[in-house]
Structure formats: structure tokens, C-alpha cells
């Protein structure tokens, strides 16, 4: 179920920002943990002014593998107020596909756009940055966001991982208006993340795959340390 997005949660957020005690039952544990991280990073809750970092790398293995998956999903969501967003491992937005003009303009206004970072240390609790920090799927709705300007949004993000190393290489995030949020948003984000993971695995070089197989074989037959070196991978 979606968490409550009403006055009770809003009041808990205000108490937290005022450094007053917060009833842990009023806020989900992952969100409260993210609020604490946001405070430690000195994220401004009442101000959102991000800097454009640099043009996204659309020739990376992640971007190339994800492109057909994202396009298919965007076509399936045609006309729906949902934005499909892909970021790199640092939370930098690489791709944003939105099927609604009003939502598109709003996302521009809050700088959830290619070239800007939505890492938790930059904007506080959100589906992208919190998924990266937690290392798993994160869903953030309404007043659960740390920054005030994000309170009207709902988002669900899930990490994308390298098929050989298992390292997080990015996040797939679905963002919509809070009023349009649906529990299936989380499931759809996870399913899309799985498709991108499969696409990455299919496009990974046979050399890396062979190296992984040899590494695993050596691990099974060795009682000591095993080290494998590739062109750009160490296991």
C-alpha cells in the first residue's frame, strides 16, 4: 500500500525539521533514516537550487542497453502523467521520457532533468538518491520527500547492476504527481530494472563473461585467494 501522504506525515516532517521528537510510527523506517542522512549532508529542505553538472554520457553501456527498454515503456505509458528516468551510479540524470506536458514542465522547474544530479546528498530523500543509498528499491511519496518542492511528487526507483561485478551502475526511476500515485509504480520500476539488467547481461562482452566463468571455476577449486583481472574489471 502507498504510505499516508496527509497531514499526519506532514506534521512529522515539520517536527523533524524543527529538531523535535518524531513518532517513529508516523514515518516509515527507510524514510526516517534518509531524513537523518539528508540532515547530516546539510541539505536545505526549503530551497532547491541545483547546478547543471555536465552533459550525460549516452554512449555508456548502461545508456545503450537501457534505451530500447525505456522507449518501449514510454510508448506503453503514452499520455500518462508518468516520467521514465534513468540515472548513472552518482544520481546524474541521463535520460528522461515524459508523456505529459504539465509534468514535463514541472520536472524542468525542479531540475529533475538530464545533466542534473538527484543524489540524496544533493536534494535529500527521493526515489533516485535513496535507492542508491539503500542499495535497493526505494519509493518516496508526497511529504516523505525531504525538500518541500518535491512534496507534490511520488517516485519509485530501483538500482541497475553490472551483470559481471554486481556493482550498481545506475537507477531506473518512475516519477508522477502524488495524486496519481499507484502501488503498481513500485512493481513497474522493479520490472523495468530487471529488463535493463537483462539487456546489460546480453550486451556484456563475451571476454568478461568468460573471465567470470573462469574466476568462479577457480574459486570452487581453490582454498586460497583468487584474483581475476580484465581490461576494466577486477574480481
Coordinates of N, CA and C in Angstrom, one line a residue:
X1 N 0.8 -1.2 0.0 CA 0.0 0.0 0.0 C 0.9 1.2 0.0
X2 N 0.3 2.3 -0.6 CA 1.0 3.6 -0.5 C 1.0 4.1 0.9
X3 N 2.1 4.8 1.3 CA 2.0 5.4 2.7 C 1.1 6.6 2.7
X4 N 0.7 6.9 3.9 CA -0.2 8.1 4.0 C 0.6 9.4 3.5
X5 N -0.1 10.2 2.9 CA 0.5 11.5 2.4 C -0.2 12.7 2.9
X6 N -0.9 12.5 4.0 CA -1.7 13.6 4.5 C -1.0 14.4 5.6
X7 N -1.9 15.0 6.5 CA -1.4 16.0 7.5 C -0.6 15.3 8.5
X8 N -0.8 14.1 8.9 CA -0.1 13.4 9.9 C 1.4 13.3 9.6
X9 N 1.6 12.8 8.3 CA 3.0 12.7 7.8 C 3.7 14.1 7.7
X10 N 2.9 15.0 7.2 CA 3.5 16.4 7.0 C 3.9 17.0 8.4
X11 N 3.1 16.7 9.4 CA 3.4 17.2 10.7 C 4.7 16.5 11.3
X12 N 4.8 15.2 11.0 CA 6.0 14.5 11.4 C 7.3 15.1 10.8
X13 N 7.1 15.4 9.5 CA 8.3 16.0 8.8 C 8.6 17.4 9.4
X14 N 7.6 18.2 9.6 CA 7.9 19.5 10.2 C 8.5 19.4 11.6
X15 N 8.1 18.4 12.4 CA 8.8 18.2 13.7 C 10.2 17.8 13.5
X16 N 10.5 16.9 12.5 CA 11.8 16.5 12.3 C 12.7 17.7 11.9
X17 N 12.2 18.5 11.0 CA 13.0 19.7 10.5 C 13.2 20.7 11.6
X18 N 12.3 20.7 12.6 CA 12.5 21.6 13.8 C 13.3 20.9 14.9
X19 N 13.8 19.8 14.6 CA 14.7 19.0 15.6 C 13.8 18.6 16.8
X20 N 12.6 18.4 16.6 CA 11.7 17.9 17.7 C 11.5 16.4 17.6
X21 N 11.1 15.7 18.7 CA 10.9 14.2 18.6 C 9.8 13.9 17.6
X22 N 10.1 12.8 16.9 CA 9.1 12.3 15.8 C 8.7 10.9 16.2
X23 N 7.4 10.7 16.2 CA 6.8 9.4 16.5 C 7.3 8.4 15.3
X24 N 8.1 7.4 15.6 CA 8.6 6.5 14.6 C 7.5 5.8 13.8
X25 N 6.3 5.7 14.5 CA 5.2 5.0 13.8 C 4.6 5.9 12.7
X26 N 4.9 7.2 12.7 CA 4.3 8.1 11.8 C 5.1 8.2 10.5
X27 N 6.3 7.6 10.5 CA 7.2 7.7 9.3 C 7.8 6.3 9.1
X28 N 7.9 5.9 7.9 CA 8.5 4.6 7.6 C 10.0 4.6 7.9
X29 N 10.5 3.5 8.4 CA 11.9 3.5 8.8 C 12.9 3.9 7.7
X30 N 12.8 3.4 6.5 CA 13.7 3.8 5.5 C 13.7 5.3 5.2
X31 N 12.5 5.9 5.3 CA 12.4 7.3 5.1 C 13.0 8.1 6.2
X32 N 12.8 7.7 7.4 CA 13.3 8.4 8.6 C 14.9 8.3 8.5
X33 N 15.4 7.2 8.2 CA 16.8 7.0 8.0 C 17.4 8.0 6.9
X34 N 16.6 8.1 5.9 CA 17.0 9.0 4.8 C 17.0 10.5 5.2
X35 N 16.0 10.8 6.0 CA 15.9 12.2 6.6 C 17.1 12.5 7.4
X36 N 17.6 11.6 8.2 CA 18.7 11.8 9.0 C 20.0 12.0 8.2
X37 N 20.1 11.2 7.1 CA 21.2 11.4 6.2 C 21.2 12.7 5.5
X38 N 20.0 13.1 5.1 CA 19.8 14.4 4.5 C 20.2 15.6 5.4
X39 N 19.9 15.4 6.7 CA 20.3 16.4 7.7 C 21.8 16.5 7.8
X40 N 22.4 15.3 7.9 CA 23.9 15.2 8.0 C 24.6 15.8 6.8
X41 N 24.0 15.8 5.7 CA 24.6 16.4 4.5 C 24.2 17.8 4.3
X42 N 23.5 18.4 5.3 CA 23.1 19.8 5.3 C 22.3 20.1 4.1
X43 N 21.4 19.2 3.6 CA 20.5 19.5 2.5 C 19.5 20.6 3.0
X44 N 19.2 21.6 2.2 CA 18.2 22.6 2.5 C 16.8 22.1 2.2
X45 N 16.0 22.0 3.2 CA 14.6 21.5 3.0 C 13.7 22.5 2.3
X46 N 14.0 23.8 2.5 CA 13.1 24.8 1.9 C 13.7 25.5 0.7
X47 N 14.7 24.9 0.1 CA 15.4 25.6 -1.0 C 15.9 24.5 -1.9
X48 N 15.6 24.6 -3.2 CA 16.0 23.6 -4.2 C 16.7 24.4 -5.4
X49 N 18.0 24.4 -5.4 CA 18.7 25.2 -6.5 C 19.9 24.3 -6.9
X50 N 19.6 23.5 -7.9 CA 20.7 22.6 -8.4 C 21.5 23.2 -9.5
X51 N 22.7 22.7 -9.6 CA 23.6 23.2 -10.7 C 23.7 22.1 -11.8
X52 N 23.7 22.6 -13.0 CA 23.9 21.7 -14.1 C 25.3 21.2 -14.1
X53 N 25.5 19.9 -14.1 CA 26.9 19.3 -13.9 C 27.6 19.2 -15.3
X54 N 27.0 18.3 -16.1 CA 27.6 18.1 -17.4 C 26.6 17.3 -18.3
X55 N 26.9 17.3 -19.6 CA 26.0 16.5 -20.5 C 26.2 15.0 -20.2
X56 N 25.0 14.3 -20.1 CA 25.1 12.9 -19.8 C 25.8 12.1 -20.9
X57 N 26.4 11.0 -20.5 CA 27.1 10.1 -21.4 C 26.1 9.1 -21.9
X58 N 25.6 9.3 -23.1 CA 24.6 8.4 -23.7 C 25.2 7.3 -24.5
X59 N 26.5 7.2 -24.5 CA 27.2 6.1 -25.2 C 27.7 5.1 -24.2
X60 N 27.4 5.2 -22.9 CA 27.8 4.2 -22.0 C 27.1 2.9 -22.2
X61 N 27.6 1.8 -21.7 CA 26.9 0.5 -21.8 C 25.6 0.6 -21.2
X62 N 25.4 1.3 -20.1 CA 24.1 1.4 -19.4 C 23.1 2.1 -20.3
X63 N 23.5 3.3 -20.8 CA 22.6 4.0 -21.6 C 22.2 3.3 -22.9
X64 N 23.1 2.7 -23.6 CA 22.8 1.9 -24.8 C 21.9 0.7 -24.5
X65 N 22.2 0.0 -23.4 CA 21.4 -1.2 -23.1 C 20.0 -0.8 -22.7
X66 N 19.9 0.3 -22.0 CA 18.6 0.7 -21.4 C 17.7 1.4 -22.5
X67 N 18.3 1.9 -23.5 CA 17.5 2.8 -24.4 C 16.2 2.1 -25.0
X68 N 16.3 0.8 -25.6 CA 15.1 0.2 -26.1 C 14.1 -0.1 -25.0
X69 N 14.6 -0.5 -23.8 CA 13.7 -0.8 -22.7 C 12.9 0.5 -22.3
X70 N 13.6 1.6 -22.2 CA 12.9 2.8 -21.8 C 12.0 3.3 -22.9
X71 N 12.3 3.1 -24.2 CA 11.4 3.6 -25.3 C 10.2 2.8 -25.3
X72 N 10.3 1.5 -25.0 CA 9.1 0.6 -25.0 C 8.1 1.0 -23.9
X73 N 8.7 1.2 -22.7 CA 7.9 1.6 -21.6 C 7.3 3.0 -21.8
X74 N 8.0 3.9 -22.4 CA 7.5 5.2 -22.7 C 6.3 5.1 -23.6
X75 N 6.4 4.3 -24.6 CA 5.3 4.1 -25.6 C 4.1 3.5 -24.9
X76 N 4.3 2.5 -24.0 CA 3.2 1.9 -23.2 C 2.5 2.9 -22.3
X77 N 3.3 3.9 -21.8 CA 2.7 4.9 -20.9 C 2.3 6.1 -21.6
X78 N 2.2 6.1 -22.9 CA 1.8 7.2 -23.7 C 0.6 8.0 -23.2
X79 N 0.7 9.3 -23.0 CA -0.4 10.1 -22.5 C -0.6 10.0 -21.0
X80 N 0.1 9.1 -20.3 CA 0.0 9.0 -18.8 C 1.0 10.0 -18.2
X81 N 0.6 10.6 -17.0 CA 1.5 11.6 -16.3 C 2.5 10.9 -15.5
X82 N 3.4 10.1 -16.2 CA 4.5 9.4 -15.6 C 5.8 9.6 -16.4
X83 N 6.8 9.9 -15.7 CA 8.1 10.2 -16.3 C 9.0 9.0 -16.0
X84 N 9.7 8.5 -17.1 CA 10.6 7.4 -17.0 C 12.0 8.0 -17.0
X85 N 12.8 7.8 -16.0 CA 14.1 8.4 -15.8 C 15.2 7.4 -15.5
X86 N 16.3 7.6 -16.2 CA 17.5 6.8 -16.0 C 18.6 7.6 -15.5
X87 N 19.3 7.2 -14.4 CA 20.5 7.9 -13.9 C 21.7 7.0 -13.9
X88 N 22.9 7.6 -13.7 CA 24.1 6.8 -13.5 C 24.2 6.5 -12.1
X89 N 25.4 5.9 -11.7 CA 25.6 5.5 -10.3 C 25.7 6.6 -9.3
X90 N 25.9 7.8 -9.8 CA 26.1 9.0 -9.0 C 24.8 9.8 -8.9
X91 N 23.7 9.3 -9.5 CA 22.4 10.0 -9.4 C 22.3 11.0 -10.5
X92 N 23.2 11.2 -11.5 CA 23.1 12.1 -12.6 C 22.1 11.6 -13.6
X93 N 21.1 12.4 -13.9 CA 20.1 12.0 -14.8 C 20.6 11.9 -16.2
X94 N 20.5 10.8 -16.8 CA 20.9 10.5 -18.2 C 19.8 10.7 -19.2
X95 N 18.7 10.1 -18.9 CA 17.5 10.1 -19.8 C 16.3 10.4 -19.1
X96 N 15.4 11.2 -19.7 CA 14.1 11.5 -19.1 C 13.0 11.4 -20.2
X97 N 12.0 10.5 -20.1 CA 11.0 10.4 -21.1 C 9.6 10.6 -20.4
X98 N 8.9 11.7 -20.8 CA 7.7 12.0 -20.1 C 6.5 12.1 -21.1
X99 N 5.4 11.6 -20.7 CA 4.3 11.5 -21.6 C 3.2 12.6 -21.3
X100 N 3.5 13.6 -20.5 CA 2.6 14.6 -20.1 C 3.3 16.0 -20.1
X101 N 2.7 17.0 -20.8 CA 3.4 18.3 -20.9 C 3.5 19.0 -19.6
X102 N 2.4 19.0 -18.8 CA 2.4 19.7 -17.5 C 3.5 19.1 -16.6
X103 N 3.5 17.7 -16.5 CA 4.5 17.1 -15.7 C 5.9 17.4 -16.2
X104 N 6.1 17.4 -17.5 CA 7.4 17.8 -18.1 C 7.9 19.1 -17.7
X105 N 7.0 20.1 -17.8 CA 7.3 21.5 -17.4 C 7.7 21.5 -15.9
X106 N 6.9 20.8 -15.1 CA 7.2 20.8 -13.6 C 8.6 20.2 -13.3
X107 N 8.9 19.1 -14.0 CA 10.2 18.4 -13.8 C 11.3 19.3 -14.2
X108 N 11.1 20.1 -15.2 CA 12.1 21.1 -15.6 C 12.3 22.1 -14.5
X109 N 11.2 22.5 -13.8 CA 11.2 23.5 -12.8 C 11.9 23.0 -11.5
X110 N 11.8 21.7 -11.2 CA 12.5 21.2 -10.1 C 13.9 20.5 -10.5
X111 N 14.3 20.8 -11.7 CA 15.6 20.4 -12.2 C 15.8 18.9 -12.2
X112 N 14.7 18.1 -12.3 CA 14.9 16.6 -12.5 C 15.0 16.4 -14.0
X113 N 16.2 16.7 -14.5 CA 16.4 16.7 -15.9 C 17.8 16.2 -16.2
X114 N 18.0 15.8 -17.5 CA 19.4 15.3 -17.8 C 20.5 16.4 -17.5
X115 N 21.5 15.9 -16.9 CA 22.6 16.8 -16.6 C 22.6 17.2 -15.1
X116 N 21.5 17.0 -14.4 CA 21.4 17.4 -13.0 C 21.5 16.1 -12.1
X117 N 22.0 16.3 -11.0 CA 22.1 15.1 -10.0 C 20.9 15.1 -9.0
X118 N 20.3 14.0 -8.8 CA 19.3 13.8 -7.8 C 19.8 12.8 -6.7
X119 N 21.1 12.9 -6.5 CA 21.7 12.1 -5.4 C 21.1 12.6 -4.1
X120 N 21.0 11.8 -3.1 CA 20.4 12.1 -1.8 C 21.2 13.3 -1.1
X121 N 22.5 13.3 -1.3 CA 23.3 14.4 -0.7 C 23.0 15.7 -1.3
X122 N 22.4 15.7 -2.5 CA 22.1 17.0 -3.2 C 20.7 17.5 -2.9
X123 N 19.7 16.6 -3.0 CA 18.3 17.0 -2.9 C 17.6 16.3 -1.7
X124 N 18.3 15.5 -0.9 CA 17.6 14.8 0.2 C 16.8 13.6 -0.3
X125 N 15.9 13.2 0.5 CA 15.1 11.9 0.3 C 14.4 12.0 -1.0
X126 N 14.6 11.1 -1.9 CA 13.9 10.9 -3.2 C 14.1 9.6 -3.8
X127 N 13.3 9.2 -4.7 CA 13.4 7.8 -5.2 C 14.7 7.4 -5.8
X128 N 15.4 8.4 -6.4 CA 16.7 8.1 -7.1 C 17.8 8.0 -6.0
X129 N 18.1 9.1 -5.3 CA 19.2 9.1 -4.4 C 19.0 8.1 -3.2
X130 N 17.8 7.9 -2.8 CA 17.6 7.0 -1.7 C 17.7 5.5 -2.1
X131 N 17.4 5.2 -3.4 CA 17.6 3.9 -3.9 C 19.1 3.6 -3.9
X132 N 19.9 4.6 -4.3 CA 21.4 4.4 -4.4 C 21.9 4.2 -3.0
X133 N 21.5 5.0 -2.0 CA 22.0 4.9 -0.7 C 21.6 3.6 0.0
X134 N 20.3 3.2 -0.3 CA 19.8 2.0 0.4 C 20.3 0.7 -0.3
X135 N 20.7 0.8 -1.6 CA 21.1 -0.3 -2.4 C 20.0 -1.2 -2.8
X136 N 18.8 -0.7 -2.8 CA 17.6 -1.4 -3.2 C 16.5 -0.5 -3.6
X137 N 15.3 -1.1 -3.9 CA 14.2 -0.3 -4.4 C 13.8 0.7 -3.3
X138 N 13.5 1.9 -3.7 CA 13.0 3.0 -2.8 C 11.8 3.6 -3.4
X139 N 10.8 3.8 -2.6 CA 9.6 4.5 -3.0 C 9.4 5.7 -2.0
X140 N 9.2 6.8 -2.6 CA 9.0 8.0 -1.8 C 7.8 8.8 -2.3
X141 N 6.9 9.1 -1.3 CA 5.6 9.7 -1.7 C 5.3 10.9 -0.9
X142 N 5.0 12.0 -1.6 CA 4.5 13.2 -1.0 C 5.4 13.8 0.0
X143 N 4.9 13.9 1.3 CA 5.7 14.6 2.3 C 6.9 13.7 2.8
X144 N 7.0 12.6 2.3 CA 8.2 11.8 2.6 C 9.5 12.4 2.0
X145 N 9.3 13.2 1.0 CA 10.5 13.9 0.4 C 11.0 14.9 1.4
X146 N 12.3 15.1 1.4 CA 12.9 16.0 2.3 C 12.8 17.4 1.9
X147 N 12.9 17.7 0.6 CA 12.7 19.0 0.0 C 11.3 19.4 -0.2
X148 N 10.9 20.5 0.2 CA 9.5 21.0 0.1 C 9.0 20.9 -1.3
X149 N 9.8 21.3 -2.3 CA 9.3 21.5 -3.6 C 9.0 20.1 -4.3
X150 N 9.4 19.0 -3.6 CA 9.1 17.7 -4.1 C 7.9 17.0 -3.5
X151 N 7.3 17.7 -2.6 CA 6.2 17.1 -1.8 C 5.0 16.8 -2.7
X152 N 4.8 17.4 -3.9 CA 3.7 17.1 -4.7 C 4.0 15.9 -5.6
X153 N 5.1 15.2 -5.5 CA 5.5 14.2 -6.3 C 5.5 12.8 -5.7
X154 N 5.5 11.8 -6.5 CA 5.7 10.4 -6.0 C 6.7 9.7 -6.9
X155 N 7.6 8.9 -6.4 CA 8.6 8.3 -7.2 C 9.0 7.0 -6.7
X156 N 9.4 6.1 -7.6 CA 9.9 4.8 -7.2 C 11.1 4.5 -8.0
X157 N 12.2 4.2 -7.4 CA 13.5 3.9 -8.0 C 14.1 2.6 -7.6
X158 N 14.8 1.9 -8.6 CA 15.4 0.7 -8.2 C 16.8 0.6 -8.9
X159 N 17.8 0.1 -8.3 CA 19.1 0.1 -8.8 C 19.3 -0.8 -10.0
X160 N 20.2 -0.4 -11.0 CA 20.5 -1.3 -12.1 C 22.0 -1.7 -11.8
X161 N 22.3 -3.0 -12.0 CA 23.6 -3.6 -11.6 C 24.3 -4.1 -12.8
X162 N 25.6 -4.0 -12.7 CA 26.5 -4.7 -13.7 C 26.4 -6.2 -13.6
X163 N 26.2 -6.9 -14.7 CA 25.9 -8.3 -14.7 C 27.1 -9.1 -14.2
X164 N 28.3 -8.6 -14.4 CA 29.5 -9.4 -14.0 C 29.9 -9.1 -12.6
X165 N 30.1 -7.8 -12.3 CA 30.6 -7.4 -11.0 C 29.5 -7.3 -9.9
X166 N 28.3 -7.1 -10.3 CA 27.2 -6.8 -9.4 C 27.1 -5.4 -8.8
X167 N 28.0 -4.6 -9.3 CA 28.1 -3.2 -8.8 C 26.9 -2.4 -9.4
X168 N 26.4 -1.5 -8.6 CA 25.3 -0.6 -9.0 C 25.9 0.4 -10.1
X169 N 25.3 0.4 -11.2 CA 25.7 1.3 -12.3 C 24.7 2.4 -12.6
X170 N 23.5 2.4 -12.0 CA 22.5 3.4 -12.2 C 21.2 3.1 -11.5
X171 N 20.2 3.9 -11.8 CA 18.9 3.7 -11.2 C 17.9 4.0 -12.3
X172 N 16.8 3.2 -12.3 CA 15.6 3.4 -13.1 C 14.6 4.0 -12.2
X173 N 14.0 5.1 -12.5 CA 13.1 5.8 -11.6 C 11.8 6.1 -12.4
X174 N 10.7 6.0 -11.8 CA 9.4 6.4 -12.3 C 8.8 7.5 -11.4
X175 N 8.5 8.6 -12.0 CA 8.0 9.8 -11.2 C 6.7 10.2 -11.7
X176 N 5.8 10.6 -10.8 CA 4.5 11.1 -11.2 C 4.0 12.1 -10.2
X177 N 2.8 12.7 -10.4 CA 2.2 13.5 -9.4 C 1.8 12.7 -8.2
X178 N 1.9 13.2 -7.0 CA 1.5 12.5 -5.8 C 0.0 12.0 -5.9
X179 N -0.9 12.8 -6.5 CA -2.3 12.4 -6.5 C -2.5 11.3 -7.5
X180 N -1.6 11.0 -8.4 CA -1.7 9.9 -9.4 C -1.0 8.7 -9.0
X181 N -0.3 8.7 -7.8 CA 0.5 7.6 -7.4 C -0.3 6.3 -7.2
X182 N 0.3 5.2 -7.6 CA -0.4 3.9 -7.6 C 0.6 2.9 -7.0
X183 N 0.2 1.9 -6.2 CA 1.1 0.9 -5.7 C 1.9 0.2 -6.8
X184 N 1.3 0.1 -8.0 CA 2.0 -0.6 -9.1 C 3.2 0.1 -9.6
X185 N 3.3 1.4 -9.2 CA 4.5 2.2 -9.6 C 5.8 1.5 -9.2
X186 N 5.8 0.9 -8.0 CA 7.0 0.2 -7.4 C 7.2 -1.0 -8.3
X187 N 6.2 -1.8 -8.5 CA 6.4 -3.1 -9.3 C 6.9 -2.8 -10.7
X188 N 6.3 -1.7 -11.3 CA 6.7 -1.4 -12.6 C 8.2 -1.0 -12.7
X189 N 8.6 -0.2 -11.7 CA 10.0 0.2 -11.6 C 10.9 -1.0 -11.5
X190 N 10.6 -2.0 -10.6 CA 11.4 -3.2 -10.4 C 11.4 -4.0 -11.7
X191 N 10.3 -4.1 -12.4 CA 10.2 -4.9 -13.6 C 11.1 -4.3 -14.7
X192 N 11.1 -3.0 -14.8 CA 11.9 -2.3 -15.8 C 13.4 -2.4 -15.4
X193 N 13.7 -2.3 -14.1 CA 15.1 -2.5 -13.7 C 15.6 -3.9 -14.1
X194 N 14.7 -4.9 -13.9 CA 15.1 -6.3 -14.3 C 15.4 -6.4 -15.8
X195 N 14.5 -5.8 -16.6 CA 14.7 -5.8 -18.1 C 16.0 -5.1 -18.5
X196 N 16.4 -4.0 -17.8 CA 17.6 -3.4 -18.1 C 18.8 -4.2 -17.7
X197 N 18.7 -4.9 -16.5 CA 19.8 -5.8 -16.1 C 20.0 -6.9 -17.1
X198 N 18.9 -7.4 -17.7 CA 19.0 -8.5 -18.7 C 19.6 -8.0 -19.9
X199 N 19.2 -6.7 -20.3 CA 19.8 -6.1 -21.5 C 21.3 -5.9 -21.4
X200 N 21.7 -5.5 -20.2 CA 23.1 -5.3 -19.9 C 23.9 -6.6 -20.0
X201 N 23.3 -7.7 -19.4 CA 23.9 -9.0 -19.4 C 24.1 -9.5 -20.9
X202 N 23.1 -9.2 -21.7 CA 23.2 -9.7 -23.1 C 24.2 -8.9 -23.9
X203 N 24.5 -7.7 -23.5 CA 25.4 -6.9 -24.2 C 26.8 -6.9 -23.6
X204 N 27.0 -7.5 -22.5 CA 28.3 -7.6 -21.9 C 29.2 -8.5 -22.8
X205 N 30.5 -8.1 -22.8 CA 31.4 -8.8 -23.7 C 31.6 -10.2 -23.3
X206 N 31.8 -11.1 -24.3 CA 32.0 -12.5 -24.1 C 33.3 -12.7 -23.3
X207 N 34.2 -11.7 -23.5 CA 35.5 -11.9 -22.8 C 35.3 -11.7 -21.3
X208 N 34.5 -10.8 -20.9 CA 34.2 -10.6 -19.4 C 33.4 -11.8 -18.9
X209 N 32.5 -12.3 -19.7 CA 31.7 -13.5 -19.3 C 32.6 -14.7 -19.1
X210 N 33.5 -14.8 -20.1 CA 34.5 -16.0 -20.0 C 35.3 -15.8 -18.7
X211 N 35.8 -14.6 -18.5 CA 36.6 -14.3 -17.3 C 35.9 -14.7 -16.0
X212 N 34.6 -14.3 -16.0 CA 33.7 -14.6 -14.8 C 33.6 -16.1 -14.6
X213 N 33.4 -16.8 -15.7 CA 33.3 -18.3 -15.6 C 34.6 -18.9 -15.0
X214 N 35.7 -18.4 -15.6 CA 37.0 -19.0 -15.1 C 37.2 -18.6 -13.7
X215 N 36.8 -17.4 -13.3 CA 37.0 -17.0 -11.9 C 36.2 -17.9 -11.0
X216 N 34.9 -18.1 -11.3 CA 34.1 -18.9 -10.5 C 34.6 -20.4 -10.4
X217 N 35.1 -20.9 -11.5 CA 35.7 -22.2 -11.5 C 36.9 -22.3 -10.6
X218 N 37.8 -21.3 -10.7 CA 39.0 -21.3 -9.8 C 38.6 -21.1 -8.3
X219 N 37.5 -20.4 -8.1 CA 37.1 -20.2 -6.7 C 36.6 -21.6 -6.1
X220 N 36.0 -22.3 -6.9 CA 35.4 -23.6 -6.5 C 36.5 -24.6 -6.1
X221 N 37.7 -24.5 -6.8 CA 38.7 -25.5 -6.7 C 40.0 -24.9 -5.9
X222 N 39.8 -23.7 -5.4 CA 41.0 -23.2 -4.7 C 40.6 -22.9 -3.2
X223 N 41.5 -23.1 -2.3 CA 41.3 -22.8 -0.9 C 41.8 -21.5 -0.5
X224 N 42.4 -20.8 -1.4 CA 43.0 -19.5 -1.1 C 42.4 -18.4 -1.8
X225 N 43.1 -17.3 -1.9 CA 42.6 -16.1 -2.6 C 42.7 -16.2 -4.1
X226 N 41.7 -15.8 -4.8 CA 41.6 -15.9 -6.3 C 41.5 -14.4 -6.8
X227 N 42.3 -14.0 -7.7 CA 42.3 -12.7 -8.3 C 42.2 -12.8 -9.8
X228 N 41.2 -12.1 -10.4 CA 41.0 -12.1 -11.8 C 41.1 -10.7 -12.3
X229 N 41.8 -10.5 -13.4 CA 42.0 -9.2 -14.0 C 41.5 -9.2 -15.4
X230 N 40.7 -8.2 -15.8 CA 40.2 -8.0 -17.1 C 40.6 -6.6 -17.6
X231 N 40.2 -6.2 -18.8 CA 40.5 -4.9 -19.3 C 40.1 -3.8 -18.4
X232 N 38.9 -3.9 -17.8 CA 38.4 -2.8 -16.9 C 37.6 -3.4 -15.8
X233 N 38.0 -4.6 -15.4 CA 37.3 -5.3 -14.3 C 38.3 -6.0 -13.4
X234 N 38.1 -6.0 -12.1 CA 38.9 -6.8 -11.2 C 38.0 -7.6 -10.3
X235 N 38.3 -8.9 -10.1 CA 37.5 -9.7 -9.3 C 38.4 -10.4 -8.3

